[in-house]
Short mmCIF file of C-alpha atoms in Angstrom, two decimals:
data_model
loop_
_atom_site.label_atom_id
_atom_site.label_comp_id
_atom_site.label_asym_id
_atom_site.label_seq_id
_atom_site.Cartn_x
_atom_site.Cartn_y
_atom_site.Cartn_z
CA MET A 1 30.56 91.84 42.78
CA THR A 2 32.69 90.78 45.75
CA VAL A 3 35.11 92.54 48.08
CA TYR A 4 37.92 90.22 49.21
CA HIS A 5 40.00 91.02 52.31
CA ILE A 6 43.29 89.08 52.12
CA ASN A 7 45.20 88.04 55.24
CA LYS A 8 47.72 85.30 56.03
CA GLY A 9 46.59 83.71 59.29
CA ILE A 10 44.71 84.27 62.51
CA GLY A 11 45.30 82.73 65.93
CA PRO A 12 44.52 83.04 69.64
CA SER A 13 46.61 86.23 70.02
CA SER A 14 45.49 88.56 67.26
CA SER A 15 47.65 91.44 66.08
CA GLY A 16 46.63 94.94 65.12
CA ILE A 17 46.03 93.77 61.54
CA GLU A 18 43.35 91.31 62.63
CA TYR A 19 41.71 94.00 64.74
CA ALA A 20 41.87 96.40 61.80
CA GLN A 21 39.96 93.83 59.75
CA LYS A 22 37.46 93.42 62.57
CA TYR A 23 36.86 97.19 62.68
CA ARG A 24 36.45 97.22 58.89
CA PHE A 25 34.00 94.31 59.00
CA ASP A 26 31.86 96.15 61.55
CA LEU A 27 31.58 99.08 59.13
CA VAL A 28 31.09 97.28 55.81
CA LYS A 29 28.98 94.28 56.82
CA GLN A 30 25.78 96.14 55.95
CA PHE A 31 27.06 97.27 52.55
CA PRO A 32 25.31 95.55 49.62
CA GLU A 33 28.54 94.07 48.25
CA LYS A 34 29.45 90.51 49.26
CA GLN A 35 32.41 90.50 51.68
CA LEU A 36 34.90 87.64 52.07
CA PHE A 37 37.72 87.65 54.64
CA ILE A 38 40.35 85.22 53.38
CA TYR A 39 43.04 83.56 55.50
CA CYS A 40 45.73 81.93 53.40
CA ASP A 41 47.91 80.10 55.93
CA TYR A 42 47.39 76.53 57.06
CA SER A 43 45.80 76.59 60.51
CA TYR A 44 46.66 73.99 63.14
CA ASN A 45 43.38 74.84 64.87
CA ASN A 46 39.90 75.45 63.53
CA TYR A 47 40.49 79.03 62.40
CA SER A 48 36.78 79.84 62.69
CA ARG A 49 37.19 79.84 66.48
CA PHE A 50 39.47 82.83 66.20
CA THR A 51 37.50 84.79 63.60
CA GLU A 52 34.38 84.42 65.72
CA LYS A 53 36.33 85.38 68.85
CA ILE A 54 37.52 88.59 67.25
CA GLY A 55 34.03 89.35 65.92
CA ILE A 56 34.04 88.43 62.21
CA ASP A 57 31.09 86.23 61.25
CA ILE A 58 31.95 82.68 60.25
CA ASP A 59 29.89 82.88 57.05
CA VAL A 60 32.05 85.67 55.55
CA THR A 61 35.40 83.94 56.14
CA LEU A 62 37.34 81.50 54.00
CA ASN A 63 40.57 79.55 54.53
CA ALA A 64 42.67 78.58 51.51
CA TYR A 65 43.24 74.98 52.60
CA LYS A 66 39.63 74.35 53.57
CA PHE A 67 38.44 75.89 50.30
CA MET A 68 40.78 73.78 48.19
CA ALA A 69 39.73 70.64 50.08
CA GLY A 70 36.04 71.35 49.48
CA GLN A 71 35.24 72.06 53.12
CA LYS A 72 32.76 74.52 54.57
CA ASN A 73 33.18 76.44 57.81
CA HIS A 74 31.86 74.64 60.87
CA ALA A 75 32.08 75.45 64.55
CA SER A 76 34.17 73.13 66.72
CA THR A 77 31.46 70.90 68.21
CA PHE A 78 32.95 67.38 68.03
CA MET A 79 32.89 66.13 71.62
CA VAL A 80 35.23 63.90 73.60
CA ASP A 81 32.40 61.44 74.22
CA ASP A 82 31.80 61.22 70.46
CA PHE A 83 35.46 60.40 69.90
CA GLN A 84 35.43 57.80 72.67
CA LEU A 85 32.65 55.94 70.85
CA THR A 86 35.04 55.38 67.92
CA LEU A 87 37.51 53.50 70.16
CA PRO A 88 37.44 49.92 71.43
CA SER A 89 36.07 49.73 74.96
CA TYR A 90 39.38 48.54 76.41
CA PHE A 91 40.98 52.00 76.00
CA LEU A 92 41.21 53.65 79.41
CA ARG A 93 40.12 57.27 79.78
CA LYS A 94 41.99 59.69 82.03
CA ASP A 95 41.51 63.45 82.19
CA ASP A 96 44.81 65.31 81.82
CA GLY A 97 43.95 68.59 83.52
CA GLU A 98 41.63 71.02 81.74
CA LYS A 99 43.47 70.96 78.42
CA ALA A 100 43.38 67.32 77.37
CA VAL A 101 41.91 63.85 77.83
CA ASN A 102 44.02 60.70 77.35
CA PHE A 103 42.83 57.34 76.04
CA SER A 104 45.44 54.62 76.44
CA TYR A 105 45.97 50.91 75.91
CA GLY A 106 49.38 49.29 76.07
CA GLU A 107 51.83 51.37 74.02
CA SER A 108 49.03 53.25 72.22
CA LEU A 109 47.83 56.67 73.37
CA TYR A 110 45.27 59.08 71.95
CA LYS A 111 45.82 62.52 73.44
CA VAL A 112 42.69 64.57 72.86
CA TRP A 113 43.37 68.31 73.02
CA LEU A 114 40.38 70.34 74.13
CA ILE A 115 39.13 73.79 73.34
CA PRO A 116 39.73 75.68 76.61
CA GLY A 117 36.88 75.47 79.08
CA THR A 118 34.97 72.81 77.12
CA PHE A 119 34.95 69.13 76.22
CA ARG A 120 34.94 70.02 72.51
CA ILE A 121 37.85 68.62 70.52
CA ASP A 122 40.48 70.73 68.82
CA ARG A 123 42.79 67.90 67.69
CA VAL A 124 43.85 64.36 68.58
CA ASP A 125 47.46 63.15 68.75
CA THR A 126 48.08 59.47 68.03
CA ILE A 127 51.17 58.31 69.94
CA VAL A 128 52.65 54.81 69.71
CA SER A 129 55.56 53.76 71.91
CA GLN A 130 55.97 57.43 72.89
CA HIS A 131 56.40 58.48 69.24
CA LEU A 132 53.95 60.88 67.58
CA GLN A 133 52.41 59.19 64.53
CA GLU A 134 49.63 61.52 63.44
CA VAL A 135 47.51 64.51 64.45
CA ALA A 136 43.83 64.56 63.48
CA HIS A 137 42.06 67.94 63.32
CA TYR A 138 38.33 68.47 63.89
CA SER A 139 35.55 71.01 63.54
CA ASP A 140 32.20 69.24 63.89
CA ARG A 141 33.86 66.47 61.88
CA LEU A 142 37.32 65.29 60.86
CA THR A 143 38.91 67.90 58.58
CA ASN A 144 42.46 66.67 58.02
CA ILE A 145 45.23 64.43 59.37
CA ASP A 146 48.92 65.33 59.68
CA TYR A 147 51.35 62.40 59.46
CA TYR A 148 54.73 62.52 61.21
CA ASN A 149 58.10 60.86 60.78
CA GLY A 150 59.83 61.51 64.06
CA LYS A 151 59.21 65.17 64.88
CA GLU A 152 58.71 66.21 61.26
CA ILE A 153 55.42 66.33 59.43
CA PHE A 154 55.71 64.75 56.00
CA CYS A 155 52.14 64.43 54.74
CA ARG A 156 48.65 65.90 55.17
CA TYR A 157 45.37 64.31 54.09
CA PHE A 158 42.32 66.58 53.78
CA PHE A 159 38.69 65.45 53.68
CA ASN A 160 35.64 67.03 52.05
CA GLU A 161 32.20 67.55 53.58
CA ASP A 162 31.31 63.89 53.00
CA GLY A 163 34.42 62.59 54.74
CA GLU A 164 36.12 61.56 51.50
CA GLN A 165 39.81 62.26 50.96
CA SER A 166 39.92 65.30 48.68
CA MET A 167 43.49 66.67 48.85
CA LYS A 168 46.90 65.32 49.78
CA GLN A 169 50.09 67.28 50.45
CA PHE A 170 53.65 66.10 50.96
CA LEU A 171 56.05 68.33 52.90
CA HIS A 172 59.72 68.58 53.78
CA GLU A 173 60.97 70.65 56.72
CA GLY A 174 57.53 72.23 56.94
CA LYS A 175 57.45 73.35 53.30
CA ILE A 176 55.02 72.08 50.68
CA LEU A 177 56.69 69.83 48.10
CA VAL A 178 53.64 68.75 46.11
CA THR A 179 49.84 68.87 46.37
CA PHE A 180 47.55 66.29 44.77
CA LEU A 181 44.13 67.82 44.14
CA GLY A 182 41.81 65.85 41.90
CA ASP A 183 43.59 65.57 38.56
CA SER A 184 45.93 68.45 39.40
CA VAL A 185 49.50 68.08 40.63
CA LEU A 186 50.77 71.34 42.16
CA TYR A 187 54.46 71.73 42.95
CA GLY A 188 55.52 73.86 45.89
CA LYS A 189 53.71 76.58 47.77
CA GLY A 190 53.66 78.90 44.76
CA GLU A 191 51.62 76.61 42.51
CA PHE A 192 49.25 75.81 45.38
CA TYR A 193 48.44 79.48 46.00
CA ASN A 194 48.38 80.26 42.30
CA GLU A 195 45.68 77.61 41.87
CA PHE A 196 43.81 78.89 44.92
CA PHE A 197 43.62 82.46 43.64
CA HIS A 198 42.81 81.18 40.15
CA ARG A 199 39.81 79.33 41.56
CA LEU A 200 38.59 82.45 43.37
CA ASN A 201 38.35 83.92 39.87
CA PHE A 202 38.78 87.63 40.58
CA GLY A 203 37.24 89.73 37.84
CA LYS A 204 35.73 93.03 36.79
CA GLY A 205 33.59 94.47 39.55
CA ASP A 206 35.65 92.81 42.30
CA LEU A 207 37.80 94.66 44.83
CA VAL A 208 40.70 92.85 46.52
CA ILE A 209 41.94 94.54 49.73
CA ILE A 210 45.31 93.06 50.71
CA ASP A 211 46.17 93.35 54.41
CA ARG A 212 49.10 90.91 54.35
CA ASN A 213 50.93 89.86 51.20
CA ALA A 214 54.21 88.22 52.28
CA GLY A 215 54.70 84.91 50.50
CA ILE A 216 51.57 85.22 48.34
CA ALA A 217 52.01 88.54 46.53
CA ALA A 218 53.34 87.10 43.26
CA GLU A 219 50.46 84.63 43.03
CA LEU A 220 47.96 87.38 43.81
CA LEU A 221 49.30 89.59 41.03
CA GLN A 222 49.26 86.72 38.54
CA ASN A 223 45.51 86.33 39.10
CA LYS A 224 44.45 89.98 39.12
CA ASN A 225 42.47 89.79 35.88
CA ASP A 226 40.24 92.91 35.78
CA ALA A 227 39.77 93.23 39.53
CA LYS A 228 40.88 96.30 41.48
CA TYR A 229 43.70 95.75 43.98
CA ALA A 230 44.27 97.83 47.12
CA VAL A 231 47.15 97.24 49.57
CA VAL A 232 46.71 98.38 53.17
CA ILE A 233 49.87 99.69 54.86
CA HIS A 234 49.71 98.72 58.54
CA ALA A 235 53.20 99.78 59.67
CA GLU A 236 56.11 102.06 58.88
CA HIS A 237 56.76 101.32 55.23
CA PHE A 238 60.50 102.08 54.94
CA SER A 239 63.79 102.16 56.83
CA GLU A 240 64.68 105.65 58.05
CA ARG A 241 68.36 104.69 58.23
CA MET A 242 68.51 103.43 54.63
CA ILE A 243 67.29 106.32 52.52
CA ASP A 244 68.98 108.90 50.31
CA ASP A 245 68.01 111.37 47.60
CA ASN A 246 67.57 108.62 45.02
CA TRP A 247 66.61 105.47 46.87
CA VAL A 248 64.32 104.14 49.59
CA LEU A 249 64.74 100.82 51.39
CA TRP A 250 61.21 99.51 51.79
CA ASN A 251 59.87 97.51 54.71
CA ASN A 252 60.28 93.90 53.58
CA HIS A 253 56.55 93.25 54.17
CA TYR A 254 55.74 95.75 51.40
CA GLU A 255 58.80 95.57 49.17
CA PHE A 256 57.25 93.28 46.55
CA VAL A 257 54.03 95.26 46.11
CA PHE A 258 55.92 98.57 46.13
CA SER A 259 58.34 97.26 43.50
CA ASN A 260 55.35 96.13 41.42
CA ARG A 261 53.15 99.10 42.23
CA LYS A 262 52.02 99.52 38.62
CA TYR A 263 49.77 96.50 39.24
CA ILE A 264 48.27 97.99 42.42
CA ASP A 265 45.35 100.36 41.96
CA TYR A 266 45.40 101.88 45.44
CA PHE A 267 47.52 101.97 48.57
CA ILE A 268 45.62 102.66 51.79
CA VAL A 269 47.28 104.32 54.80
CA SER A 270 45.79 105.44 58.09
CA THR A 271 47.19 108.96 58.37
CA ASP A 272 47.74 111.89 56.04
CA LYS A 273 51.31 112.14 57.34
CA GLN A 274 52.14 108.67 56.04
CA LYS A 275 50.28 109.38 52.81
CA LYS A 276 52.42 112.45 52.14
CA LYS A 277 55.64 110.63 52.99
CA LEU A 278 54.82 107.65 50.77
CA LYS A 279 53.69 109.88 47.91
CA ASP A 280 56.92 111.90 48.06
CA GLN A 281 58.96 108.69 48.03
CA PHE A 282 57.04 107.24 45.08
CA ASN A 283 57.54 110.52 43.21
CA LYS A 284 61.27 110.35 43.95
CA MET A 285 61.34 106.88 42.42
CA GLY A 286 59.37 107.85 39.33
CA SER A 287 55.80 106.87 40.21
CA VAL A 288 53.86 110.12 40.18
CA ASP A 289 50.45 108.60 39.43
CA THR A 290 50.22 106.07 42.26
CA LYS A 291 46.94 106.51 44.13
CA ILE A 292 47.32 106.68 47.92
CA ILE A 293 44.25 106.90 50.14
CA THR A 294 43.85 107.81 53.80
CA ILE A 295 41.30 105.70 55.67
CA PRO A 296 41.85 105.05 59.39
CA VAL A 297 41.99 101.36 60.26
CA GLY A 298 39.82 101.91 63.32
CA PHE A 299 36.89 103.91 64.60
CA ILE A 300 35.04 104.70 67.81
CA ASN A 301 31.33 104.43 68.53
CA GLU A 302 31.15 107.15 71.14
CA LEU A 303 33.12 109.76 73.03
CA ASN A 304 33.75 109.56 76.76
CA ASP A 305 32.93 112.70 78.72
CA GLY A 306 36.29 112.43 80.52
CA GLN A 307 34.81 113.45 83.87
CA ALA A 308 36.65 110.74 85.82
CA VAL A 309 40.07 111.23 84.20
CA GLU A 310 41.56 113.72 86.64
CA GLU A 311 40.30 111.92 89.74
CA ASN A 312 42.00 108.76 88.40
CA LYS A 313 45.19 110.55 87.37
CA TYR A 314 47.46 108.18 89.33
CA LYS A 315 45.94 105.15 87.63
CA PHE A 316 47.67 104.32 84.32
CA MET A 317 47.05 101.61 81.73
CA THR A 318 48.44 100.17 78.53
CA ALA A 319 47.01 97.65 76.04
CA SER A 320 49.06 95.72 73.49
CA ARG A 321 50.60 92.42 72.59
CA LEU A 322 53.18 91.47 75.19
CA ALA A 323 56.08 91.53 72.75
CA ALA A 324 59.65 92.78 72.95
CA GLU A 325 59.11 95.70 70.56
CA LYS A 326 56.43 97.12 72.89
CA HIS A 327 59.02 97.63 75.69
CA ILE A 328 56.42 97.22 78.43
CA ASP A 329 59.21 96.33 80.86
CA VAL A 330 60.41 99.94 80.54
CA LEU A 331 56.99 101.19 81.60
CA VAL A 332 56.89 98.80 84.56
CA ARG A 333 60.28 100.02 85.78
CA ALA A 334 59.29 103.66 85.27
CA VAL A 335 56.15 103.26 87.38
CA VAL A 336 57.94 101.30 90.12
CA ALA A 337 60.59 104.03 90.35
CA LEU A 338 57.83 106.50 91.29
CA LYS A 339 56.00 104.42 93.89
CA GLU A 340 57.71 105.93 96.93
CA GLU A 341 57.22 109.47 95.64
CA LEU A 342 53.69 108.87 94.31
CA PRO A 343 52.22 106.17 96.60
CA GLU A 344 48.82 106.21 94.83
CA ILE A 345 50.28 105.23 91.45
CA GLU A 346 48.97 102.10 89.68
CA PHE A 347 49.76 100.51 86.32
CA HIS A 348 47.40 98.05 84.61
CA ILE A 349 48.55 96.01 81.61
CA TYR A 350 46.06 94.48 79.16
CA GLY A 351 47.22 91.99 76.55
CA ALA A 352 48.69 88.57 75.89
CA GLY A 353 51.88 87.40 74.25
CA LYS A 354 55.23 85.68 74.53
CA LEU A 355 56.59 87.93 77.27
CA VAL A 356 53.86 87.38 79.85
CA LYS A 357 56.08 85.21 82.06
CA GLU A 358 59.01 87.62 81.84
CA LEU A 359 56.77 90.51 82.83
CA ARG A 360 55.21 88.55 85.67
CA ASP A 361 58.67 87.66 86.96
CA LEU A 362 59.82 91.27 86.64
CA ILE A 363 56.81 92.54 88.59
CA ALA A 364 57.48 89.98 91.33
CA LYS A 365 61.20 90.83 91.41
CA LEU A 366 60.37 94.52 91.87
CA ASN A 367 57.81 93.73 94.60
CA ALA A 368 55.18 95.52 92.55
CA LYS A 369 52.35 92.98 92.44
CA ASP A 370 50.11 95.22 94.55
CA PHE A 371 50.12 98.10 92.08
CA VAL A 372 51.26 96.70 88.69
CA LYS A 373 48.65 94.27 87.36
CA LEU A 374 48.61 91.90 84.38
CA HIS A 375 45.01 91.48 83.19
CA GLY A 376 45.55 89.27 80.14
CA HIS A 377 43.70 89.72 76.87
CA LEU A 378 40.29 91.33 77.31
CA ASP A 379 37.86 93.00 74.93
CA LEU A 380 38.33 96.55 76.14
CA ASP A 381 35.48 99.00 75.89
CA ASN A 382 35.07 102.66 76.72
CA SER A 383 34.03 101.91 80.29
CA ILE A 384 37.36 100.18 81.01
CA TYR A 385 39.45 102.96 79.44
CA GLY A 386 37.26 105.46 81.28
CA SER A 387 38.29 104.08 84.66
CA TYR A 388 41.89 105.27 84.17
CA GLY A 389 43.64 108.62 84.21
CA GLY A 390 46.45 108.08 81.71
CA TYR A 391 47.80 105.80 78.99
CA LEU A 392 51.44 104.70 78.61
CA THR A 393 53.18 103.29 75.54
CA ALA A 394 56.87 102.68 74.87
CA SER A 395 56.42 101.11 71.43
CA SER A 396 59.05 102.34 69.00
CA SER A 397 56.77 102.13 65.95
CA GLU A 398 53.03 102.12 65.32
CA GLY A 399 51.34 102.18 61.93
CA PHE A 400 48.27 103.73 63.51
CA GLY A 401 47.73 102.44 67.04
CA LEU A 402 44.16 101.29 67.55
CA THR A 403 44.52 101.33 71.32
CA LEU A 404 45.79 104.92 71.11
CA LEU A 405 42.57 105.88 69.34
CA GLU A 406 40.56 104.12 72.05
CA ALA A 407 42.57 105.93 74.73
CA VAL A 408 41.98 109.32 73.07
CA SER A 409 38.26 108.59 72.75
CA ALA A 410 38.24 108.01 76.53
CA CYS A 411 40.03 111.38 76.92
CA LEU A 412 43.10 109.77 78.49
CA PRO A 413 46.31 111.82 78.26
CA ILE A 414 49.08 109.72 76.69
CA ILE A 415 52.82 109.39 77.24
CA GLY A 416 54.80 107.77 74.43
CA LEU A 417 57.72 108.08 72.06
CA ASP A 418 57.68 110.72 69.34
CA VAL A 419 57.47 108.21 66.50
CA ASP A 420 55.31 107.79 63.43
CA TYR A 421 52.52 107.38 63.07
CA GLY A 422 50.27 106.65 66.03
CA ASN A 423 51.77 108.81 68.78
CA SER A 424 52.43 111.78 66.53
CA GLU A 425 48.87 111.48 65.20
CA PHE A 426 47.10 111.43 68.56
CA ILE A 427 49.38 113.31 70.98
CA LYS A 428 49.84 117.06 70.93
CA ASN A 429 52.91 117.46 73.08
CA GLY A 430 52.16 119.27 76.32
CA ILE A 431 48.42 119.42 75.64
CA ASN A 432 46.97 115.91 75.89
CA GLY A 433 50.20 114.13 76.76
CA PHE A 434 53.92 114.03 76.15
CA CYS A 435 55.96 112.78 73.19
CA ILE A 436 59.46 111.65 74.16
CA SER A 437 62.16 111.95 71.52
CA PRO A 438 63.94 108.60 70.95
CA LYS A 439 67.14 110.65 70.70
CA SER A 440 66.76 111.85 74.29
CA PHE A 441 68.08 108.60 75.77
CA LYS A 442 71.01 106.33 74.95
CA ASN A 443 70.08 103.22 76.89
CA GLU A 444 67.21 101.58 78.73
CA GLU A 445 68.17 103.07 82.09
CA GLU A 446 67.89 106.59 80.67
CA GLN A 447 64.63 105.67 78.94
CA VAL A 448 63.13 104.48 82.22
CA GLU A 449 64.18 107.72 83.92
CA ILE A 450 62.63 109.88 81.20
CA PHE A 451 59.34 107.98 81.33
CA SER A 452 59.30 108.39 85.12
CA ASN A 453 59.89 112.13 84.73
CA MET A 454 57.05 112.45 82.21
CA ILE A 455 54.63 110.49 84.41
CA ARG A 456 55.51 112.76 87.35
CA LYS A 457 55.07 115.84 85.17
CA MET A 458 51.69 114.62 83.95
CA VAL A 459 50.15 114.05 87.37
CA GLN A 460 51.62 117.26 88.81
CA GLU A 461 51.33 119.74 85.93
CA MET A 462 48.84 118.48 83.32
CA ASP A 463 45.91 120.79 82.57
CA TYR A 464 43.37 117.97 82.49
CA LYS A 465 40.47 120.14 81.36
CA CYS A 466 42.46 121.29 78.32
CA ALA A 467 43.66 117.73 77.63
CA ILE A 468 40.13 116.36 77.73
CA GLU A 469 38.74 119.00 75.36
CA PHE A 470 41.58 118.45 72.88
CA SER A 471 41.06 114.67 72.99
CA LYS A 472 37.34 115.04 72.32
CA THR A 473 38.00 117.19 69.27
CA LYS A 474 40.67 114.82 67.95
CA ALA A 475 38.55 111.70 68.50
CA GLU A 476 35.39 113.10 66.91
CA SER A 477 36.82 112.67 63.42
CA TYR A 478 37.07 108.93 64.04
CA LEU A 479 33.44 108.33 64.93
CA ALA A 480 32.03 105.30 63.14
CA GLU A 481 29.78 107.21 60.75
CA ASN A 482 32.71 109.30 59.49
CA VAL A 483 35.03 106.35 58.82
CA LYS A 484 32.18 104.31 57.35
CA SER A 485 31.54 107.13 54.89
CA LEU A 486 35.17 106.95 53.75
CA TRP A 487 34.91 103.21 53.09
CA ARG A 488 31.63 103.69 51.24
CA ASP A 489 33.17 106.35 49.01
CA PHE A 490 36.24 104.20 48.35
CA TYR A 491 34.09 101.21 47.41
CA ASP A 492 32.01 103.34 45.06
CA ILE A 493 35.08 104.77 43.32
CA SER A 494 37.04 101.54 43.02
CA LEU A 495 33.99 99.59 41.84
CA GLY A 496 33.13 102.26 39.26
CA LYS A 497 29.97 103.54 40.93
CA LYS A 498 31.40 107.05 41.29
CA PRO A 499 33.92 108.96 39.20
CA VAL A 500 37.30 109.35 40.86
CA ASN A 501 37.07 113.14 40.85
CA SER A 502 33.82 113.04 42.86
CA PHE A 503 35.75 112.41 46.07
CA GLU A 504 38.96 113.88 47.35
CA ILE A 505 40.44 110.60 48.50
CA GLY A 506 41.76 110.85 52.01
CA GLY A 507 40.68 114.44 52.35
CA THR A 508 38.10 113.87 55.05
CA LEU A 509 40.43 112.96 57.90
#
């Protein structure tokens, strides 16, 4: 009896889906069922670094490529000095900053990429006459080698635990053409993943929880056997602009599983509002028996007393990926516009992502470095949230919003857009924050002005005592023991340990 948690990939900048899995792992790791968190994408780094970083134990994770190659999970412990011993003594060593070490001789160069802050090896580039020839990847040993023709990878060799070649793939323009695996010849990505899921051998008594399905959904469904399948909905599941009385345009990340929903035993959403909406849409399209469950993707361990919120009311924060859809630049401009009027105002930004340079440049351009701070990616806890007086978000869509839950648990009033499902779930307009209608502005300039107005209104008019009490009541439902109980009940029902009618699915929260 195994519970599988299916994802695509994981990297240095984890998304809300990876954090949702981390929250789930924290709740279910003491359950008697075996848990396996599966990452299906090829990883250019040792993926175990990132699962451990986020807090999922290495011994409950599995990568499709490593599994097929007969590899086990190992920490990245192969050292630069160990690699140097494999080279002739005439290669010259030169440190290339903190990220790499070069070994060179004539036209040959080995560029050894390091795990940040260590002399442990991530990968080694072999460069001849300034042309990349191959990239070797390491954990505590060599795991695989990528071979290049010009800038394009054309072949990968994988090695098993004993260092023997165990799998070979040929690629074109980054796509798998054929995989040679023992006596098997697998054509394309589809046959590779079909064989992978076949070898996992899902069966009766197994539960497969699918967090990401793009590109692997068909192969998953082909190997369902007698297992139970549950798909977790992490975002808005449809297009509001493409819906009528007879048809719904699904989010492309869920279109395949929605279109084949007769093969899915359960859909899991984070809020009752999304559950009702999805159920109504399924009914409209003729699927009245589809089971939809409400289980929040996150939880909190404790409630903050909120005593420091009002005294820190000029000190705002946000936490998210630094991505375009988060519109953090709008928040920066809104805060800067208030600095002269509210000289005590501060804005602290937690997170990493592609837009970090753009935001840094914007902050410098606006002469705001003294009161708008970029803190990078940190593991935020209640004490950090508790040192602020308000939370800002300009994201136009949130499936749930884990950081919103953390902000509410710290009793922070929130300003954000009136969008499903996070803001509308956690903000009661005028009580513990303000929801801004997306229809109230036509352009970014108007959006900045409205956010500035709401920030001013919060610090000048907010009843902080009322906001704190409301936040405490709202957050209490998401305490760890309550969400853990929902997962336990869902496991028992889906694995046949309890009758379905013994639990009103999604009725607790």
